[in-house]
mmCIF file of C-alpha atoms in Angstrom:
data_model
loop_
_atom_site.group_PDB
_atom_site.id
_atom_site.type_symbol
_atom_site.label_atom_id
_atom_site.label_comp_id
_atom_site.label_asym_id
_atom_site.label_seq_id
_atom_site.Cartn_x
_atom_site.Cartn_y
_atom_site.Cartn_z
ATOM 1 C CA UNK A 18 0.000 0.000 0.000
ATOM 2 C CA UNK A 19 1.320 3.381 -0.992
ATOM 3 C CA UNK A 20 -0.441 6.681 -0.564
ATOM 4 C CA UNK A 21 0.347 9.719 -2.696
ATOM 5 C CA UNK A 22 -0.528 13.362 -2.240
ATOM 6 C CA UNK A 23 1.132 16.278 -4.005
ATOM 7 C CA UNK A 24 -0.147 19.071 -1.765
ATOM 8 C CA UNK A 25 2.265 21.997 -1.499
ATOM 9 C CA UNK A 26 2.583 24.143 1.587
ATOM 10 C CA UNK A 27 4.761 27.080 2.537
ATOM 11 C CA UNK A 28 6.392 25.891 5.744
ATOM 12 C CA UNK A 29 7.185 28.212 8.600
ATOM 13 C CA UNK A 30 10.742 28.071 9.837
ATOM 14 C CA UNK A 31 10.352 28.550 13.565
ATOM 15 C CA UNK A 32 8.297 26.931 16.302
ATOM 16 C CA UNK A 33 8.738 28.796 19.587
ATOM 17 C CA UNK A 34 6.399 27.773 22.405
ATOM 18 C CA UNK A 35 6.442 29.467 25.791
ATOM 19 C CA UNK A 36 7.768 27.397 28.706
ATOM 20 C CA UNK A 37 7.270 27.339 32.437
ATOM 21 C CA UNK A 38 10.321 27.275 34.692
ATOM 22 C CA UNK A 39 9.712 23.589 35.513
ATOM 23 C CA UNK A 40 9.541 22.452 31.909
ATOM 24 C CA UNK A 41 11.968 21.944 29.061
ATOM 25 C CA UNK A 42 11.163 22.293 25.378
ATOM 26 C CA UNK A 43 10.418 18.998 23.678
ATOM 27 C CA UNK A 44 11.562 19.135 20.050
ATOM 28 C CA UNK A 45 9.133 17.825 17.469
ATOM 29 C CA UNK A 46 10.689 14.570 16.295
ATOM 30 C CA UNK A 47 9.477 13.683 12.804
ATOM 31 C CA UNK A 48 10.222 10.251 11.347
ATOM 32 C CA UNK A 49 9.576 9.777 7.638
ATOM 33 C CA UNK A 50 9.423 6.195 6.371
ATOM 34 C CA UNK A 51 10.234 6.404 2.681
ATOM 35 C CA UNK A 52 11.818 4.578 -0.250
ATOM 36 C CA UNK A 53 13.703 5.525 -3.382
ATOM 37 C CA UNK A 54 11.568 2.978 -5.246
ATOM 38 C CA UNK A 55 8.211 4.427 -4.178
ATOM 39 C CA UNK A 56 6.578 6.707 -6.756
ATOM 40 C CA UNK A 57 4.459 8.365 -4.038
ATOM 41 C CA UNK A 58 7.452 9.323 -1.913
ATOM 42 C CA UNK A 59 9.149 12.311 -3.628
ATOM 43 C CA UNK A 60 6.590 14.857 -2.308
ATOM 44 C CA UNK A 61 7.108 13.514 1.218
ATOM 45 C CA UNK A 62 10.888 13.647 0.796
ATOM 46 C CA UNK A 63 10.529 17.324 -0.167
ATOM 47 C CA UNK A 64 8.401 18.013 2.919
ATOM 48 C CA UNK A 65 11.031 16.324 5.090
ATOM 49 C CA UNK A 66 13.718 18.518 3.518
ATOM 50 C CA UNK A 67 11.748 21.631 4.503
ATOM 51 C CA UNK A 68 11.213 20.375 8.048
ATOM 52 C CA UNK A 69 14.915 19.578 8.413
ATOM 53 C CA UNK A 70 15.519 23.345 8.208
ATOM 54 C CA UNK A 71 12.905 24.251 10.815
ATOM 55 C CA UNK A 72 13.897 25.340 14.315
ATOM 56 C CA UNK A 73 12.420 23.136 16.998
ATOM 57 C CA UNK A 74 12.044 20.148 14.669
ATOM 58 C CA UNK A 75 14.254 17.060 14.435
ATOM 59 C CA UNK A 76 13.409 15.556 11.043
ATOM 60 C CA UNK A 77 14.736 12.087 10.231
ATOM 61 C CA UNK A 78 14.382 10.034 7.064
ATOM 62 C CA UNK A 79 14.254 6.246 7.460
ATOM 63 C CA UNK A 80 14.470 4.333 4.194
ATOM 64 C CA UNK A 81 12.712 0.964 4.260
ATOM 65 C CA UNK A 82 13.602 -2.089 2.203
ATOM 66 C CA UNK A 83 10.227 -3.609 1.324
ATOM 67 C CA UNK A 84 9.943 -1.828 -2.043
ATOM 68 C CA UNK A 85 13.363 -2.962 -3.285
ATOM 69 C CA UNK A 86 11.806 -5.838 -5.244
ATOM 70 C CA UNK A 87 9.979 -3.565 -7.706
ATOM 71 C CA UNK A 88 13.090 -2.689 -9.690
ATOM 72 C CA UNK A 89 15.248 -0.322 -7.676
ATOM 73 C CA UNK A 90 17.116 -1.302 -4.482
ATOM 74 C CA UNK A 91 17.162 1.694 -2.142
ATOM 75 C CA UNK A 92 20.789 2.528 -1.362
ATOM 76 C CA UNK A 93 19.854 3.874 2.092
ATOM 77 C CA UNK A 94 17.407 1.135 3.075
ATOM 78 C CA UNK A 95 17.946 -0.937 6.207
ATOM 79 C CA UNK A 96 15.914 -3.833 7.625
ATOM 80 C CA UNK A 97 15.988 -2.114 11.020
ATOM 81 C CA UNK A 98 14.016 0.820 9.617
ATOM 82 C CA UNK A 99 11.323 -1.549 8.370
ATOM 83 C CA UNK A 100 11.229 -3.272 11.772
ATOM 84 C CA UNK A 101 10.819 0.069 13.530
ATOM 85 C CA UNK A 102 7.890 1.001 11.304
ATOM 86 C CA UNK A 103 6.340 -2.433 11.818
ATOM 87 C CA UNK A 104 6.720 -2.011 15.591
ATOM 88 C CA UNK A 105 4.860 1.308 15.416
ATOM 89 C CA UNK A 106 2.111 -0.402 13.412
ATOM 90 C CA UNK A 107 1.838 -3.202 15.975
ATOM 91 C CA UNK A 108 1.443 -0.705 18.815
ATOM 92 C CA UNK A 109 -1.302 1.080 16.854
ATOM 93 C CA UNK A 110 -3.102 -2.152 15.998
ATOM 94 C CA UNK A 111 -2.522 -1.604 12.278
ATOM 95 C CA UNK A 112 -2.315 -4.553 9.888
ATOM 96 C CA UNK A 113 0.129 -3.109 7.356
ATOM 97 C CA UNK A 114 2.821 -0.522 6.791
ATOM 98 C CA UNK A 115 3.098 1.874 3.871
ATOM 99 C CA UNK A 116 5.215 4.624 2.398
ATOM 100 C CA UNK A 117 5.408 7.492 2.716
ATOM 101 C CA UNK A 118 4.414 7.625 6.372
ATOM 102 C CA UNK A 119 5.327 10.220 8.971
ATOM 103 C CA UNK A 120 5.230 9.621 12.718
ATOM 104 C CA UNK A 121 5.435 12.639 15.027
ATOM 105 C CA UNK A 122 6.957 12.331 18.506
ATOM 106 C CA UNK A 123 6.287 8.601 18.448
ATOM 107 C CA UNK A 124 2.532 9.199 18.671
ATOM 108 C CA UNK A 125 0.772 10.662 15.634
ATOM 109 C CA UNK A 126 0.699 8.951 12.256
ATOM 110 C CA UNK A 127 0.010 10.761 8.993
ATOM 111 C CA UNK A 128 0.447 10.139 5.271
ATOM 112 C CA UNK A 129 3.882 11.546 4.464
ATOM 113 C CA UNK A 130 2.824 13.383 1.302
ATOM 114 C CA UNK A 131 -0.079 15.195 2.983
ATOM 115 C CA UNK A 132 1.649 18.524 3.610
ATOM 116 C CA UNK A 133 -1.322 20.089 5.368
ATOM 117 C CA UNK A 134 -1.848 17.064 7.578
ATOM 118 C CA UNK A 135 1.833 16.827 8.429
ATOM 119 C CA UNK A 136 2.092 20.483 9.419
ATOM 120 C CA UNK A 137 -1.083 20.278 11.469
ATOM 121 C CA UNK A 138 0.497 17.470 13.506
ATOM 122 C CA UNK A 139 3.824 19.292 13.787
ATOM 123 C CA UNK A 140 2.138 22.434 15.066
ATOM 124 C CA UNK A 141 -0.020 20.363 17.426
ATOM 125 C CA UNK A 142 3.217 19.222 19.084
ATOM 126 C CA UNK A 143 4.967 22.600 18.947
ATOM 127 C CA UNK A 144 3.952 23.503 22.504
ATOM 128 C CA UNK A 145 4.941 20.152 23.970
ATOM 129 C CA UNK A 146 7.190 20.265 27.024
ATOM 130 C CA UNK A 147 8.890 17.642 29.141
ATOM 131 C CA UNK A 148 10.133 17.413 32.734
ATOM 132 C CA UNK A 149 13.242 15.658 31.411
ATOM 133 C CA UNK A 150 16.095 18.128 30.968
ATOM 134 C CA UNK A 151 18.320 16.225 28.593
ATOM 135 C CA UNK A 152 21.814 17.544 27.842
ATOM 136 C CA UNK A 153 24.098 16.062 25.197
ATOM 137 C CA UNK A 154 27.563 17.267 24.240
ATOM 138 C CA UNK A 155 30.172 15.933 21.845
ATOM 139 C CA UNK A 156 33.522 15.338 23.550
ATOM 140 C CA UNK A 157 36.782 13.776 22.424
ATOM 141 C CA UNK A 158 35.695 10.523 24.054
ATOM 142 C CA UNK A 159 32.292 10.542 22.369
ATOM 143 C CA UNK A 160 28.873 11.847 23.345
ATOM 144 C CA UNK A 161 28.219 12.866 26.942
ATOM 145 C CA UNK A 162 24.573 12.362 27.949
ATOM 146 C CA UNK A 163 23.111 13.775 31.145
ATOM 147 C CA UNK A 164 19.657 14.279 32.661
ATOM 148 C CA UNK A 165 18.492 14.976 36.183
ATOM 149 C CA UNK A 166 16.409 12.466 38.116
ATOM 150 C CA UNK A 167 12.674 12.810 37.503
ATOM 151 C CA UNK A 168 9.615 10.641 38.241
ATOM 152 C CA UNK A 169 8.695 8.495 35.242
ATOM 153 C CA UNK A 170 5.704 6.244 34.685
ATOM 154 C CA UNK A 171 7.968 3.710 32.962
ATOM 155 C CA UNK A 172 11.655 3.394 32.049
ATOM 156 C CA UNK A 173 12.766 5.116 28.875
ATOM 157 C CA UNK A 174 14.955 3.697 26.129
ATOM 158 C CA UNK A 175 18.076 5.753 25.447
ATOM 159 C CA UNK A 176 18.504 5.736 21.670
ATOM 160 C CA UNK A 177 21.413 6.879 19.513
ATOM 161 C CA UNK A 178 20.636 7.943 15.944
ATOM 162 C CA UNK A 179 23.289 8.785 13.343
ATOM 163 C CA UNK A 180 22.442 10.379 10.023
ATOM 164 C CA UNK A 181 23.797 11.907 6.796
ATOM 165 C CA UNK A 182 22.604 15.534 6.427
ATOM 166 C CA UNK A 183 22.132 15.326 2.657
ATOM 167 C CA UNK A 184 22.887 13.133 -0.322
ATOM 168 C CA UNK A 185 21.808 12.943 -3.950
ATOM 169 C CA UNK A 186 20.802 9.812 -5.818
ATOM 170 C CA UNK A 187 20.323 9.309 -9.553
ATOM 171 C CA UNK A 188 17.576 6.704 -9.929
ATOM 172 C CA UNK A 189 17.822 4.748 -13.171
ATOM 173 C CA UNK A 190 15.219 2.006 -12.714
ATOM 174 C CA UNK A 191 11.918 1.286 -11.015
ATOM 175 C CA UNK A 192 8.966 3.620 -10.532
ATOM 176 C CA UNK A 193 11.140 6.713 -10.097
ATOM 177 C CA UNK A 194 13.462 6.007 -13.030
ATOM 178 C CA UNK A 195 14.897 9.195 -14.487
ATOM 179 C CA UNK A 196 14.686 11.216 -11.263
ATOM 180 C CA UNK A 197 17.621 12.735 -9.433
ATOM 181 C CA UNK A 198 16.584 12.925 -5.799
ATOM 182 C CA UNK A 199 18.080 14.924 -2.953
ATOM 183 C CA UNK A 200 17.487 13.259 0.412
ATOM 184 C CA UNK A 201 17.960 14.891 3.811
ATOM 185 C CA UNK A 202 18.781 13.697 7.340
ATOM 186 C CA UNK A 203 19.169 10.122 6.123
ATOM 187 C CA UNK A 204 19.345 7.759 9.086
ATOM 188 C CA UNK A 205 22.309 5.391 8.912
ATOM 189 C CA UNK A 206 21.863 3.745 12.314
ATOM 190 C CA UNK A 207 19.306 3.725 15.118
ATOM 191 C CA UNK A 208 20.169 1.761 18.235
ATOM 192 C CA UNK A 209 19.083 1.493 21.848
ATOM 193 C CA UNK A 210 22.146 2.070 24.020
ATOM 194 C CA UNK A 211 20.565 1.850 27.464
ATOM 195 C CA UNK A 212 17.495 2.360 29.635
ATOM 196 C CA UNK A 213 16.752 4.946 32.318
ATOM 197 C CA UNK A 214 14.099 4.751 35.003
ATOM 198 C CA UNK A 215 14.501 8.350 36.181
ATOM 199 C CA UNK A 216 15.155 7.366 39.799
ATOM 200 C CA UNK A 217 18.733 8.622 39.609
ATOM 201 C CA UNK A 218 20.526 11.079 37.354
ATOM 202 C CA UNK A 219 21.266 9.826 33.871
ATOM 203 C CA UNK A 220 24.980 10.049 33.110
ATOM 204 C CA UNK A 221 26.691 8.143 30.341
ATOM 205 C CA UNK A 222 29.284 8.588 27.629
ATOM 206 C CA UNK A 223 28.888 6.897 24.271
ATOM 207 C CA UNK A 224 31.892 6.128 22.132
ATOM 208 C CA UNK A 225 31.070 7.054 18.541
ATOM 209 C CA UNK A 226 33.037 7.015 15.321
ATOM 210 C CA UNK A 227 33.067 9.405 12.397
ATOM 211 C CA UNK A 228 31.711 12.905 11.976
ATOM 212 C CA UNK A 229 28.076 12.122 11.189
ATOM 213 C CA UNK A 230 25.619 14.183 13.250
ATOM 214 C CA UNK A 231 23.756 12.426 16.029
ATOM 215 C CA UNK A 232 20.454 12.561 17.869
ATOM 216 C CA UNK A 233 19.829 11.222 21.352
ATOM 217 C CA UNK A 234 16.213 10.229 21.951
ATOM 218 C CA UNK A 235 14.540 9.095 25.181
ATOM 219 C CA UNK A 236 11.472 7.105 24.189
ATOM 220 C CA UNK A 237 8.909 4.965 25.930
ATOM 221 C CA UNK A 238 9.141 1.287 24.916
ATOM 222 C CA UNK A 239 6.857 0.079 22.188
ATOM 223 C CA UNK A 240 8.040 2.275 20.463
ATOM 224 C CA UNK A 241 5.865 4.830 22.215
ATOM 225 C CA UNK A 242 5.952 8.495 23.109
ATOM 226 C CA UNK A 243 9.231 10.367 22.732
ATOM 227 C CA UNK A 244 9.901 12.138 26.026
ATOM 228 C CA UNK A 245 13.148 13.989 25.212
ATOM 229 C CA UNK A 246 15.486 14.511 22.272
ATOM 230 C CA UNK A 247 18.645 16.452 21.488
ATOM 231 C CA UNK A 248 20.294 16.906 18.085
ATOM 232 C CA UNK A 249 24.077 17.213 17.964
ATOM 233 C CA UNK A 250 25.252 18.557 14.623
ATOM 234 C CA UNK A 251 28.986 18.626 15.261
#
């Protein structure tokens, strides 16, 4: 199943909610499940590119592998991306997955090419706050992750995401044959590196290789709601 919409929308570049002193800003984490071999996906890829430039939004592109059989193997696809999308579907009680699909903050699901629908969900989460004050810094030894103790209803998964900011692909076969596509914030790895129950301060250092940007996400198991996230560009 693939859903296509070519709606265009002028995207705002800043989301700036007001905060109370006891709350921290929760970025809007947008996950796009897409494929180079999906003819319905280019409009969604363009929307993701716009959101990648928005303040207050962490936009990530996860290329799935289940369309590779139709004539063009996606060079960014990974089985783990498909499994993550399938896990979201299982939590939601859905019987199938599709591209393009966008999931916002681990909660809301929307057709990826529906620009109006996507922005409605992004703006609905723009005022979201969190009691978790997550701090992440790149050091010579890796990434330093810290958060103060806070009551949690359930332990959170500490996830490390690495991504390529931008790359271009010339597609010569399949449904998108003849297109040259620019992709943005292309996820290269997404792994759970620990859990945190909030009873004590979170303090850990992750050893990482290479210069790819990173995102640290604290998410309820499932996958469920994203409770904190920090993007580290350098």
